Amino acid sequence: MHRHDQPHHPSAAPSPLSSPGSRAHSLDLVAGILALNFTNTSSGRGGPEHLEHLKAAGDVLAWVHHAGGLTDAEMAEAARLAPPGSAAAVELFQAARALREAVYDIALAFAEQRLPPAAALAALSAIHADCLSTAGLVPRPSGGFAWGWDLGRNLVHAVLGPIALSAAGLLLGMDLSRVKQCGGQHCGWLFFDQTKNKRRRWCEMSVCGNRAKQRRLRRRRGAAA
Ligand SMILES: [Zn+2]
């Protein structure tokens, strides 16, 4: 069994860009939707076991690369454009955290079957519009077209644009009753439940599902003793 804060992909070497202790480059991508996976770069929010994997711009780049949003060459180019401590790095980090928190607040509301906060919707709308302002329609190798960005034109838009599009796509066209929050203790990860009967409860059965099962067993044994 592994925890979200412990490495368990033997192949995932620490990214040279990540902050010490951050697993942005190797976190499990179990949410089914890019924007929800992005919210899972933090876990146990508000509790004693809170883990934050986005502590600097390098973590943002490492995660986006890990999630398939940047090629190796693009990540190297982005790291060159936003070296640690630079104004560009600060801007990227702040924009990434703002986008992530907006998506989290909105998706959590869906998971709790209430209306999302207006401030979070306004923030996502603004970031989405900003990102699209420098995007262009480009042909995809597999056919059709997609929004594309130029890292050199606007780094923040190029790195965060796909995540903003993913979040907007969720709101505009998907079954929001499938947005759920993991029931695991100190977890809080969000995911899109694609099971037929909509009864998925855990981010990962092997992490939170098993831990809950063990807690139930311990309680039952305690009661029997
Ligand atoms: Zn979980």
Tab-separated table of C-alpha atoms in Angstrom, residues 130-216:
chain	number	residue	atom	x	y	z
A	130	ASP	CA	-7.017	35.242	-20.678
A	131	CYS	CA	-5.544	31.959	-21.845
A	132	LEU	CA	-7.621	31.922	-25.034
A	133	SER	CA	-6.517	35.465	-25.868
A	134	THR	CA	-3.144	34.149	-27.059
A	135	ALA	CA	-4.282	30.744	-28.339
A	136	GLY	CA	-4.580	29.782	-31.995
A	137	LEU	CA	-6.384	26.952	-33.757
A	138	VAL	CA	-3.843	24.417	-34.950
A	139	PRO	CA	-4.309	21.131	-36.825
A	140	ARG	CA	-3.882	17.991	-34.748
A	141	PRO	CA	-1.755	15.119	-36.069
A	142	SER	CA	-4.720	12.794	-35.509
A	143	GLY	CA	-7.085	15.032	-37.463
A	144	GLY	CA	-9.253	17.972	-36.497
A	145	PHE	CA	-8.052	21.074	-34.702
A	146	ALA	CA	-7.213	22.123	-31.171
A	147	TRP	CA	-6.260	25.293	-29.341
A	148	GLY	CA	-2.514	25.676	-29.308
A	149	TRP	CA	-0.146	28.073	-27.583
A	150	ASP	CA	3.315	29.437	-28.112
A	151	LEU	CA	5.464	29.282	-24.964
A	152	GLY	CA	7.501	32.260	-26.096
A	153	ARG	CA	4.419	34.408	-26.641
A	154	ASN	CA	2.847	33.836	-23.222
A	155	LEU	CA	4.251	31.246	-20.847
A	156	VAL	CA	1.363	31.345	-18.343
A	157	HIS	CA	-1.255	30.869	-21.042
A	158	ALA	CA	0.683	28.078	-22.756
A	159	VAL	CA	1.202	26.127	-19.527
A	160	LEU	CA	-2.211	26.668	-17.937
A	161	GLY	CA	-4.408	27.011	-21.041
A	162	PRO	CA	-5.087	23.272	-21.453
A	163	ILE	CA	-6.093	23.019	-17.783
A	164	ALA	CA	-8.435	26.013	-18.038
A	165	LEU	CA	-9.994	24.509	-21.188
A	166	SER	CA	-10.420	21.186	-19.420
A	167	ALA	CA	-12.202	22.848	-16.493
A	168	ALA	CA	-14.508	24.841	-18.769
A	169	GLY	CA	-15.224	21.705	-20.806
A	170	LEU	CA	-16.271	19.906	-17.642
A	171	LEU	CA	-18.728	22.653	-16.734
A	172	LEU	CA	-20.065	23.110	-20.242
A	173	GLY	CA	-20.566	19.577	-21.374
A	174	MET	CA	-20.253	16.862	-18.779
A	175	ASP	CA	-22.438	15.117	-16.220
A	176	LEU	CA	-21.562	17.114	-13.100
A	177	SER	CA	-23.203	14.598	-10.785
A	178	ARG	CA	-20.199	12.392	-11.566
A	179	VAL	CA	-17.772	14.810	-9.886
A	180	LYS	CA	-16.911	13.244	-6.544
A	181	GLN	CA	-14.549	13.622	-3.634
A	182	CYS	CA	-12.629	10.660	-2.229
A	183	GLY	CA	-14.009	9.475	1.104
A	184	GLY	CA	-10.515	8.685	2.439
A	185	GLN	CA	-9.219	10.244	5.632
A	186	HIS	CA	-6.761	13.129	4.975
A	187	CYS	CA	-7.297	12.787	1.222
A	188	GLY	CA	-9.915	15.028	-0.370
A	189	TRP	CA	-8.886	14.195	-3.931
A	190	LEU	CA	-11.494	14.870	-6.589
A	191	PHE	CA	-12.356	12.608	-9.505
A	192	PHE	CA	-14.842	12.095	-12.313
A	193	ASP	CA	-16.758	8.890	-11.647
A	194	GLN	CA	-17.000	7.004	-14.937
A	195	THR	CA	-18.388	3.797	-13.464
A	196	LYS	CA	-21.679	2.575	-14.891
A	197	ASN	CA	-23.541	2.717	-11.578
A	198	LYS	CA	-21.837	5.952	-10.357
A	199	ARG	CA	-20.711	4.325	-7.113
A	200	ARG	CA	-16.986	4.986	-7.116
A	201	ARG	CA	-15.975	6.175	-3.630
A	202	TRP	CA	-12.196	6.294	-3.629
A	203	CYS	CA	-9.479	8.128	-5.498
A	204	GLU	CA	-7.684	4.788	-5.567
A	205	MET	CA	-8.870	1.569	-4.017
A	206	SER	CA	-5.249	0.622	-3.310
A	207	VAL	CA	-4.722	3.790	-1.252
A	208	CYS	CA	-7.826	5.156	0.431
A	209	GLY	CA	-10.163	2.184	-0.089
A	210	ASN	CA	-7.823	-0.235	1.655
A	211	ARG	CA	-7.027	2.151	4.474
A	212	ALA	CA	-10.736	2.585	5.208
A	213	LYS	CA	-11.191	-1.187	5.124
A	214	GLN	CA	-8.361	-1.641	7.643
A	215	ARG	CA	-9.847	1.019	9.928
A	216	ARG	CA	-13.211	-0.784	9.837
